[in-house]
């Protein structure tokens, strides 16, 4: 098992014939992902021009793509100015999980998108994320798939490269993952930590969870509180940005210390007080997962 | 992106929000003529820098004569104003805002922010104007009222009335408050603002009371500037760190810090974690630098050059975990940088991810003396050992 995506997921790409979507559609297929087609408005009725993808149909709208292919997952490779619209189109067409890689979607667009989603069941992962991967089954994103090995750890992070870092540390210790979810570095995420923790708690194969946050916003602490009240599985937390100065945007639009509660130290203190395993040192994330697994008698 | 107070006031004026009569001035003579033009008997001369805390630092003065306006302007222009937000070097004052002084009866706070918890625009108000809202929240949280705006519906009249009543704006001031709040909300939405802070909003006038915005601070979404031409034109590059501006021109995200270990990392999260690892080993990072995805050799060379412009840098830690990046490109970029920049400080390089073996091979065969690191911890330890050595 896994969360959100698995070997049954039928994936389409929005912005399908673009350079990045083409590259990552091929990579996803090589890993076993069921890519069933894609959307490029204006190119409907054709096949993808790349020889490796030439068997896949191109549609004008997501609704047509869903009707023809039964797709339930979309990788949205659409430039930031048009990305929120593409996401809403996916939701309207009944896509269950829409993943958006784009870095640079205006915040007001995300506010509208989140309002549009009220009362609808679709999940939006991102923006500003490497995406989601269930090793050997389904990859919707841009991460280096070879570092992700199958196992029983669920991982969720705001940062992409820090997700890779933690994954590699775990792999070196023999710890693999069920699913990795990047919720993204923007101030407004389609999916928050709590939603992902809830899915991991419900997934029978996930036995232990790693949550990697960063400075800025109330999400990490809210998630830790939710975990304390609702989770039976151990959770390991890390928050990047101990050395970050106040008031500066550290690369990610969402990574900015606006108040004392936003600092990495305050968040990790709160996580610890709420009973999470906390890795204070980014180089110790793997070791901390190992310790938690051993203390809980979890085999891997 | 931030703008100056005078730009915020001019923007608000176009939305029908009452602001004092005033104009911008770049010289003492211009300040005096502005004062003469707007008339009256008292004027406020305000230094235009982006940092807050100008009042306490001497950047806001009330003048009682045209001559006094000129004197204050002369003293402020060209000076470095040091406030709690500028850092010890202060900010160079290059322009002033001169406005008619208002007869202030009472001051309020009004702010529109994007609440990351509920993912909506939230109106925050308080009867404690002139104070920093963080302080009010700490000392007297009961004096803060909040109203969340449904983005599909917008800010409603009754929500504004609720807020006005809660902070004590009654009688004929209430409809004024409603108009003003709705106008600021509209401005925020139209212009892709992330924050609009009115502090203070004041009741002014001797006999005839009315509401007036006496200071305003706006912050706009950089990601939306492509569709905000008038806002983009307000950008004042003099208020930004020239190195950060240069870096962003090369697609790099650079923030200067005060240590001596230069950092070049891909990804904001890993970059932050690298600074953390250095700090935990007892070292001090000189900068944050995210080379981003798709780092070409040219981008890496530019990154090295920008990091090395800081004279405090005694070694550079390069930490790359390639996803869409490729370690071989990074390696080539580092060799190119070493050649063209004649780098004298040691480079500690940690490569992982896509094409890592090719990357390591290129470095090893270059004949240059890179210090390679196995992982994040190793890299941080080696960098700290060098500067402490």
XYZ file of C-alpha atoms in Angstrom:
689
model
C 0.000 0.000 0.000
C 0.908 3.635 -0.110
C -0.798 6.988 0.035
C -2.423 9.062 -2.752
C -0.755 7.277 -5.701
C 0.030 3.635 -6.487
C 0.439 1.192 -9.379
C -3.229 1.564 -10.298
C -3.040 5.343 -10.672
C -3.645 6.532 -14.217
C -1.585 9.649 -14.766
C -1.992 12.436 -17.299
C 0.316 15.408 -17.794
C -1.041 18.921 -18.246
C 1.249 20.905 -20.520
C 2.073 17.447 -21.901
C 4.050 18.377 -25.001
C 6.271 20.903 -23.225
C 9.946 20.165 -22.647
C 9.769 19.429 -18.923
C 6.579 17.382 -19.045
C 8.001 15.317 -21.903
C 11.212 14.611 -19.994
C 9.454 13.719 -16.750
C 6.676 11.691 -18.409
C 9.346 9.454 -19.926
C 11.178 9.173 -16.623
C 7.946 8.326 -14.790
C 7.065 5.646 -17.354
C 10.490 4.049 -17.074
C 9.859 3.705 -13.349
C 6.580 1.907 -13.943
C 4.093 4.782 -13.737
C 0.926 4.287 -15.823
C 1.031 7.405 -17.976
C -2.128 7.408 -20.096
C -1.931 10.663 -22.005
C -1.941 14.386 -21.545
C -3.384 17.784 -22.276
C -2.051 20.622 -24.388
C -4.821 23.057 -25.380
C -4.822 23.459 -29.151
C -3.106 20.144 -29.838
C -6.066 17.890 -29.100
C -6.502 14.878 -31.375
C -2.788 14.398 -31.968
C -0.226 12.019 -30.471
C 2.774 13.116 -28.426
C 5.597 14.098 -30.828
C 8.320 12.328 -28.800
C 8.973 8.809 -30.195
C 8.971 7.264 -26.730
C 5.557 8.810 -25.984
C 4.091 8.556 -29.491
C 1.505 6.000 -28.390
C -0.046 8.521 -26.000
C -2.970 10.770 -26.962
C -3.022 14.537 -26.527
C -6.292 16.251 -25.553
C -7.480 19.855 -25.524
C -9.111 19.647 -22.106
C -8.689 17.616 -18.955
C -12.365 16.604 -19.138
C -11.762 14.949 -22.525
C -8.610 13.254 -21.242
C -10.435 11.873 -18.204
C -13.372 10.664 -20.306
C -11.102 8.894 -22.778
C -8.479 7.434 -20.453
C -10.040 7.169 -17.008
C -7.146 9.206 -15.594
C -7.366 10.006 -11.875
C -4.016 11.728 -11.301
C -2.583 14.769 -13.073
C 0.943 16.153 -13.172
C 0.473 19.847 -13.853
C 3.465 21.184 -15.821
C 1.937 24.531 -16.677
C 3.752 27.893 -16.246
C 2.972 29.697 -12.954
C 0.679 32.406 -14.414
C -1.706 29.734 -15.749
C -1.117 27.024 -13.186
C -3.968 27.660 -10.759
C -6.423 27.660 -13.646
C -5.033 24.318 -14.836
C -5.430 22.904 -11.330
C -9.053 24.013 -11.150
C -9.643 22.462 -14.556
C -8.246 19.174 -13.228
C -10.472 19.328 -10.155
C -13.512 20.155 -12.294
C -12.786 17.127 -14.482
C -12.785 14.838 -11.461
C -9.028 14.315 -11.115
C -8.463 12.849 -7.636
C -4.851 13.962 -7.120
C -3.361 16.973 -8.939
C 0.348 17.603 -8.436
C 1.831 20.993 -9.283
C 5.571 21.430 -9.558
C 5.506 25.140 -10.456
C 7.535 27.565 -8.370
C 6.074 31.049 -8.627
C 2.283 30.779 -8.555
C 0.880 34.086 -7.251
C -0.400 33.755 -3.679
C -3.782 35.269 -4.571
C -4.228 32.557 -7.212
C -3.629 29.936 -4.527
C -6.165 31.620 -2.228
C -8.779 31.382 -4.998
C -7.811 27.786 -5.747
C -8.180 26.748 -2.119
C -11.598 28.398 -2.012
C -12.590 26.623 -5.222
C -11.710 23.267 -3.632
C -14.145 23.689 -0.731
C -16.681 20.868 -0.892
C -14.714 18.949 -3.535
C -12.775 15.768 -2.844
C -9.713 16.368 -5.001
C -6.282 16.712 -3.472
C -3.768 19.266 -4.733
C -0.126 18.546 -3.931
C 2.216 21.531 -4.188
C 2.952 24.024 -5.555
C 6.740 24.388 -5.499
C 7.323 20.709 -4.804
C 9.265 17.855 -6.403
C 5.975 15.942 -6.245
C 4.970 12.546 -4.950
C 6.461 9.099 -5.416
C 5.522 5.573 -4.398
C 8.707 3.658 -5.282
C 8.338 1.103 -8.049
C 4.702 2.052 -8.624
C 4.043 5.652 -9.433
C 6.012 8.860 -9.724
C 4.332 12.204 -10.291
C 7.078 14.780 -10.114
C 10.681 15.636 -10.778
C 12.600 13.852 -8.014
C 15.521 11.505 -8.757
C 13.557 8.256 -8.498
C 16.594 5.993 -8.029
C 17.180 7.220 -4.452
C 13.713 6.067 -3.316
C 13.646 2.428 -2.150
C 10.566 0.551 -1.056
C 10.039 0.293 2.684
C 7.728 1.226 5.523
C 8.573 4.868 6.257
C 6.215 7.588 5.087
C 7.975 10.884 4.372
C 6.438 14.319 3.976
C 8.362 17.548 3.529
C 8.110 21.157 2.470
C 11.533 21.158 0.828
C 12.462 18.973 -2.132
C 16.214 18.666 -1.751
C 15.925 18.145 1.993
C 13.512 15.314 1.237
C 16.201 13.771 -0.987
C 18.741 14.296 1.779
C 16.616 12.536 4.406
C 15.722 9.758 1.975
C 19.389 9.095 1.237
C 20.285 9.080 4.930
C 17.549 6.517 5.549
C 18.527 4.399 2.542
C 22.104 4.230 3.851
C 20.676 2.680 7.035
C 18.451 0.262 5.140
C 15.241 2.245 5.652
C 12.933 2.471 2.642
C 9.696 4.351 2.102
C 6.051 3.745 1.281
C 5.348 7.122 -0.273
C 7.167 10.446 -0.305
C 5.009 13.555 -0.456
C 6.428 17.014 -1.065
C 3.868 19.575 0.062
C 6.004 22.442 -1.253
C 7.760 25.581 -0.084
C 5.051 28.160 -0.774
C 3.124 30.025 1.934
C -0.134 28.429 0.799
C 0.006 24.705 0.090
C -2.729 22.695 -1.577
C -2.163 19.919 0.925
C -0.950 20.505 4.458
C 1.040 18.259 6.766
C -2.057 17.104 8.668
C -3.722 15.744 5.511
C -0.626 13.705 4.705
C -0.179 12.489 8.300
C -3.807 11.341 8.316
C -3.217 9.352 5.118
C -0.048 7.772 6.513
C -1.838 6.856 9.745
C -4.538 5.102 7.709
C -2.092 3.304 5.415
C -1.397 -0.221 6.734
C 2.063 -0.396 5.154
C 3.364 2.853 6.613
C 4.698 2.121 10.087
C 6.679 5.241 10.841
C 6.483 8.808 9.557
C 9.063 11.545 8.925
C 7.898 15.153 8.722
C 10.374 17.749 7.467
C 9.396 21.364 7.864
C 11.064 24.722 7.762
C 10.794 28.201 9.244
C 7.616 30.242 8.700
C 3.937 29.549 9.262
C 2.023 27.522 11.849
C 1.793 24.202 9.945
C 4.461 22.101 11.621
C 3.218 22.682 15.135
C -0.421 22.188 14.141
C 0.586 18.878 12.561
C 2.549 17.798 15.626
C -0.491 18.562 17.776
C -2.706 16.566 15.438
C -0.224 13.666 15.540
C -0.195 13.615 19.322
C -3.976 13.418 19.449
C -4.597 11.094 16.513
C -1.607 8.987 15.579
C -0.526 5.580 16.794
C 2.576 5.544 14.581
C 5.799 7.249 15.675
C 6.564 10.581 13.983
C 10.033 12.063 13.506
C 10.232 15.801 12.998
C 12.882 18.159 11.692
C 12.620 21.886 10.961
C 15.216 23.611 8.763
C 16.368 27.161 9.363
C 17.975 27.294 12.841
C 20.575 29.644 11.386
C 18.082 31.787 9.439
C 17.781 35.503 10.270
C 14.387 37.054 11.097
C 12.395 38.699 8.322
C 14.383 37.298 5.406
C 12.818 35.027 2.822
C 15.090 31.993 2.700
C 14.628 30.961 -0.929
C 11.149 29.529 -0.492
C 8.390 32.117 -0.552
C 6.997 30.484 2.588
C 10.244 30.330 4.538
C 10.278 33.550 6.478
C 10.395 34.163 10.209
C 7.635 36.663 11.019
C 7.254 35.887 14.702
C 8.938 33.900 17.450
C 6.673 30.908 16.812
C 7.995 30.747 13.234
C 11.583 29.927 14.179
C 13.040 26.463 13.701
C 13.954 26.263 17.381
C 10.442 27.143 18.586
C 8.855 24.661 16.210
C 11.181 21.832 17.200
C 10.653 22.604 20.899
C 6.906 22.412 20.342
C 7.253 19.144 18.415
C 9.308 17.654 21.212
C 6.814 18.797 23.835
C 4.076 17.114 21.801
C 5.904 13.794 21.909
C 7.546 13.645 18.480
C 11.060 12.348 17.918
C 13.000 15.432 16.882
C 16.194 15.422 14.847
C 17.905 18.660 15.835
C 20.643 18.161 13.295
C 19.754 17.783 9.597
C 22.525 15.182 9.278
C 20.823 13.048 11.946
C 17.376 12.580 10.383
C 18.115 9.009 9.254
C 19.607 8.060 12.623
C 16.597 9.468 14.451
C 14.209 7.422 12.303
C 16.302 4.344 13.027
C 16.196 4.978 16.768
C 12.416 5.502 16.721
C 11.945 2.313 14.679
C 14.066 0.313 17.099
C 12.295 1.699 20.161
C 8.948 0.725 18.655
C 10.106 -2.714 17.552
C 9.445 -1.803 13.911
C 11.276 -4.081 11.497
C 12.577 -2.841 8.179
C 8.527 43.581 -2.922
C 8.184 46.567 -0.602
C 7.360 50.141 -1.513
C 7.851 53.486 0.207
C 5.247 55.151 2.387
C 4.662 57.909 -0.185
C 4.057 55.325 -2.897
C 1.595 53.501 -0.649
C -0.240 56.769 0.063
C -0.396 57.696 -3.618
C -1.708 54.207 -4.394
C -4.362 54.387 -1.671
C -5.434 57.816 -2.886
C -6.362 56.298 -6.248
C -8.755 54.018 -4.338
C -10.400 56.994 -2.653
C -8.738 56.407 0.696
C -8.161 59.694 2.567
C -4.472 60.524 3.054
C -2.907 63.863 4.050
C -2.036 66.346 1.303
C 1.613 65.916 0.496
C 4.280 65.215 -2.073
C 7.660 63.593 -2.438
C 10.865 65.664 -2.346
C 14.446 64.885 -3.315
C 16.097 68.102 -2.035
C 15.623 70.564 0.803
C 14.529 73.287 -1.631
C 11.953 70.950 -3.133
C 10.724 70.022 0.361
C 10.219 73.702 1.159
C 8.340 74.370 -2.067
C 6.136 71.308 -1.478
C 5.256 72.671 1.963
C 4.458 76.065 0.472
C 2.313 74.527 -2.229
C 0.188 72.392 0.095
C -0.172 75.273 2.540
C -1.129 75.212 6.200
C 0.933 76.060 9.254
C 2.469 72.730 10.269
C 4.071 70.034 8.130
C 5.482 66.577 8.709
C 8.789 65.731 7.065
C 9.224 61.973 6.754
C 12.322 60.101 5.600
C 11.421 57.526 2.944
C 13.196 54.264 3.659
C 11.649 50.807 3.652
C 12.551 49.966 7.240
C 10.126 50.625 10.074
C 10.828 52.472 13.317
C 11.606 55.780 11.573
C 9.920 57.956 14.190
C 12.114 56.894 17.086
C 15.208 57.164 14.897
C 14.584 60.824 14.016
C 13.217 60.166 10.551
C 9.862 61.891 11.195
C 9.780 65.558 12.210
C 7.026 68.118 12.623
C 7.989 71.539 11.235
C 6.296 74.814 12.198
C 7.664 76.973 9.411
C 8.790 76.573 5.827
C 12.321 77.276 6.985
C 12.044 74.469 9.517
C 10.836 72.116 6.758
C 13.938 73.024 4.786
C 16.205 72.475 7.795
C 14.775 69.070 8.628
C 14.933 68.050 4.973
C 18.544 69.141 4.762
C 19.434 67.143 7.881
C 17.660 63.987 6.754
C 18.609 63.798 3.082
C 21.899 62.006 2.600
C 21.998 60.773 6.185
C 21.924 57.152 7.218
C 18.891 56.471 9.335
C 19.445 53.691 11.870
C 16.287 51.999 13.106
C 15.728 48.641 14.806
C 15.034 47.194 11.353
C 17.935 48.622 9.333
C 20.944 47.041 10.990
C 23.835 49.072 12.423
C 24.771 50.690 9.076
C 21.349 52.270 8.675
C 19.582 53.148 5.432
C 20.567 56.070 3.212
C 17.765 58.651 3.005
C 17.379 59.782 -0.603
C 13.816 61.022 -0.658
C 11.321 62.598 1.701
C 7.591 62.831 1.968
C 6.291 66.216 3.095
C 2.678 66.406 4.175
C 0.311 68.687 5.982
C 0.335 67.863 9.706
C -2.975 66.518 10.943
C -4.730 67.363 14.149
C -4.868 63.852 15.612
C -7.598 62.882 18.072
C -6.999 59.146 18.268
C -5.007 56.479 16.471
C -5.978 52.968 15.365
C -4.328 49.996 13.700
C -5.644 48.347 10.549
C -3.947 45.498 8.751
C -4.755 43.079 5.983
C -2.609 39.949 5.995
C -2.686 36.534 4.398
C -3.298 34.125 7.229
C -1.362 30.976 6.426
C -3.470 28.965 8.837
C -6.843 29.591 7.195
C -5.315 30.448 3.774
C -7.414 33.582 3.463
C -7.020 37.316 3.708
C -7.660 38.360 7.267
C -8.439 41.867 8.490
C -6.821 42.708 11.798
C -7.703 45.858 13.725
C -6.920 47.356 17.073
C -7.751 50.474 19.040
C -4.058 50.717 19.896
C -2.782 52.686 16.906
C 0.830 53.677 16.530
C 2.048 50.610 18.388
C 3.476 47.555 16.681
C 0.727 44.989 16.338
C 3.018 42.188 17.558
C 3.388 44.090 20.816
C -0.344 44.643 21.175
C -0.885 40.927 20.510
C 1.508 40.104 23.309
C 0.448 42.680 25.902
C -3.280 43.112 25.315
C -4.539 40.416 22.932
C -8.154 41.288 23.798
C -7.700 44.605 21.961
C -7.186 42.844 18.621
C -10.126 41.959 16.406
C -9.983 39.758 13.340
C -12.303 39.181 10.430
C -11.624 36.513 7.789
C -12.554 37.291 4.172
C -14.116 34.644 1.953
C -12.224 35.099 -1.333
C -15.260 34.134 -3.403
C -17.444 36.785 -1.784
C -15.049 39.511 -0.738
C -15.068 41.742 2.313
C -18.656 42.485 3.287
C -20.065 45.702 4.743
C -21.251 44.011 7.904
C -17.780 42.591 8.558
C -16.370 46.112 8.379
C -19.111 47.383 10.709
C -18.261 44.627 13.172
C -14.608 45.612 13.126
C -15.360 49.341 13.344
C -17.666 48.815 16.305
C -15.181 46.565 18.073
C -12.408 49.171 17.937
C -14.750 52.048 18.783
C -15.377 53.817 15.474
C -18.950 55.042 15.891
C -21.442 57.503 14.461
C -20.507 59.105 11.172
C -17.037 57.574 11.385
C -18.517 54.108 10.889
C -19.537 54.468 7.223
C -16.170 56.120 6.550
C -14.451 53.142 8.150
C -16.487 50.704 6.034
C -15.588 52.530 2.810
C -11.936 52.714 3.781
C -11.634 49.029 4.741
C -13.320 47.881 1.552
C -11.120 50.144 -0.560
C -7.930 48.812 1.010
C -9.124 45.233 0.548
C -9.889 45.952 -3.118
C -6.463 47.498 -3.569
C -4.822 44.474 -1.967
C -6.646 42.082 -4.284
C -6.144 44.173 -7.444
C -2.457 44.670 -6.854
C -1.495 41.237 -5.512
C -0.432 42.605 -2.143
C 0.558 40.146 0.566
C 0.237 42.719 3.293
C -1.335 46.138 3.718
C -0.716 47.741 7.070
C -2.264 51.054 8.057
C -0.630 52.267 11.234
C -1.854 54.612 12.305
C -5.300 55.151 10.949
C -6.371 58.328 12.754
C -9.376 60.412 13.630
C -8.306 63.891 12.566
C -9.767 67.388 12.437
C -10.521 70.018 15.041
C -14.252 70.461 14.659
C -15.144 68.160 11.776
C -13.841 64.669 12.557
C -12.843 62.266 9.832
C -10.635 59.232 9.254
C -7.235 59.575 7.646
C -4.422 57.147 6.832
C -1.252 58.598 8.349
C 1.150 55.788 7.522
C 0.867 52.776 5.240
C 3.079 49.831 4.494
C 2.570 47.448 1.594
C 4.274 44.237 0.597
C 3.613 42.749 -2.837
C 3.915 39.246 -4.207
C 7.095 38.959 -6.295
C 5.503 36.066 -8.175
C 2.686 38.312 -9.393
C 4.768 41.270 -10.560
C 4.487 40.045 -14.154
C 0.886 41.275 -14.095
C 1.452 44.385 -11.943
C 3.243 46.956 -14.039
C 2.454 49.990 -11.918
C 3.682 48.207 -8.809
C 6.845 46.928 -10.505
C 7.685 50.506 -11.489
C 7.666 51.482 -7.803
C 10.576 49.165 -7.015
C 13.457 51.115 -5.433
C 16.620 49.105 -6.012
C 18.552 51.437 -3.690
C 16.640 49.837 -0.809
C 17.884 46.369 -1.699
C 21.260 44.712 -1.182
C 23.053 45.153 -4.545
C 24.537 41.660 -4.315
C 21.124 40.112 -3.785
C 19.798 42.045 -6.777
C 22.733 40.879 -8.908
C 22.283 37.278 -7.758
C 18.590 37.274 -8.597
C 19.510 38.522 -12.082
C 21.463 35.278 -12.502
C 18.587 33.159 -11.163
C 20.316 32.719 -7.819
C 18.859 33.298 -4.417
C 21.520 34.944 -2.239
C 21.265 36.335 1.280
C 24.329 37.762 3.018
C 25.011 36.610 6.586
C 27.851 37.527 8.923
C 30.033 34.384 9.093
C 33.040 33.181 7.104
C 31.949 29.901 5.475
C 30.550 30.562 2.011
C 27.713 28.265 0.928
C 26.490 27.152 -2.487
C 23.588 24.726 -2.277
C 20.682 23.635 -4.462
C 17.217 23.911 -3.001
C 16.077 26.299 -0.278
C 15.482 23.547 2.292
C 18.857 21.901 1.831
C 20.495 25.345 1.794
C 18.915 26.175 5.154
C 19.869 22.752 6.507
C 23.464 23.299 5.354
C 23.636 26.552 7.308
C 22.174 24.692 10.280
C 24.765 21.906 10.030
C 27.601 24.457 9.901
C 26.164 26.254 12.921
C 25.768 22.996 14.858
C 29.453 22.239 14.209
C 30.356 25.594 15.758
C 30.921 27.453 12.484
C 29.282 30.558 11.010
C 27.860 30.660 7.486
C 28.698 33.717 5.359
C 25.606 33.447 3.210
C 22.564 31.559 2.041
C 22.727 30.700 -1.636
C 20.293 28.532 -3.562
C 21.429 27.841 -7.130
C 18.005 26.426 -7.902
C 17.188 23.722 -10.412
C 18.979 23.379 -13.739
C 22.247 24.885 -12.527
C 24.408 25.361 -15.616
C 28.212 25.757 -15.370
C 27.709 29.525 -15.888
C 25.287 29.697 -12.985
C 27.748 27.873 -10.721
C 30.548 30.243 -11.777
C 28.347 33.235 -10.990
C 27.476 31.720 -7.631
C 31.166 31.309 -6.750
C 31.921 34.865 -7.814
C 29.099 36.369 -5.754
C 30.039 34.339 -2.671
C 33.696 35.346 -3.022
C 32.873 39.059 -3.246
C 32.398 38.818 0.511
C 35.903 39.392 1.922
C 35.103 37.371 5.054
C 34.733 34.110 3.147
C 37.541 31.700 4.056
C 36.215 28.544 2.424
C 33.215 27.531 0.328
C 30.957 24.608 1.049
C 29.235 23.306 -2.075
C 26.367 20.959 -1.274
C 24.398 19.609 -4.210
C 21.721 16.948 -4.103
C 20.783 16.767 -7.747
C 17.226 16.033 -8.767
C 16.629 18.036 -11.934
C 20.194 19.298 -11.499
C 23.022 17.112 -12.697
C 26.208 16.553 -10.710
C 28.335 16.536 -13.873
C 27.136 20.057 -14.767
C 27.886 21.248 -11.254
C 31.367 19.699 -11.392
C 32.091 21.364 -14.734
C 30.833 24.657 -13.340
C 33.158 24.400 -10.353
C 36.169 23.711 -12.563
C 35.217 26.625 -14.796
C 34.886 28.859 -11.740
C 38.282 27.785 -10.408
C 39.845 28.613 -13.783
C 38.189 31.943 -14.399
C 38.074 33.298 -10.851
C 41.377 31.878 -9.605
C 39.796 30.815 -6.373
C 42.248 30.925 -3.474
C 40.028 29.562 -0.698
C 39.425 25.823 -0.210
C 36.284 24.324 -1.778
C 34.545 21.546 0.112
C 32.294 19.675 -2.312
C 29.538 17.237 -1.526
C 27.696 15.785 -4.496
C 24.730 13.407 -4.437
C 21.842 12.399 -6.681
C 21.580 12.488 -10.473
C 24.859 11.673 -12.278
C 26.853 11.707 -9.038
C 29.524 9.298 -10.285
C 30.207 11.371 -13.401
C 30.388 14.496 -11.258
C 32.875 13.001 -8.834
C 34.980 11.661 -11.669
C 35.175 15.072 -13.340
C 36.335 16.657 -10.090
C 38.894 13.916 -9.391
C 40.381 14.129 -12.885
C 40.557 17.920 -12.925
C 43.837 18.022 -11.047
C 42.387 20.743 -8.832
C 42.421 20.320 -5.062
C 38.749 20.029 -4.156
C 38.042 18.669 -0.698
C 35.339 16.086 -1.242
C 32.798 15.227 1.419
C 30.752 12.062 1.760
C 27.625 13.608 3.212
C 26.139 16.731 4.761
C 27.674 16.171 8.189
C 31.103 15.439 6.746
C 30.919 18.559 4.570
C 29.955 20.833 7.474
C 32.634 19.315 9.743
C 35.360 19.781 7.116
C 34.339 23.383 6.402
C 34.335 24.299 10.092
C 37.702 22.542 10.633
C 39.247 24.690 7.878
C 38.144 28.042 9.277
C 39.075 27.030 12.817
C 42.316 25.324 11.703
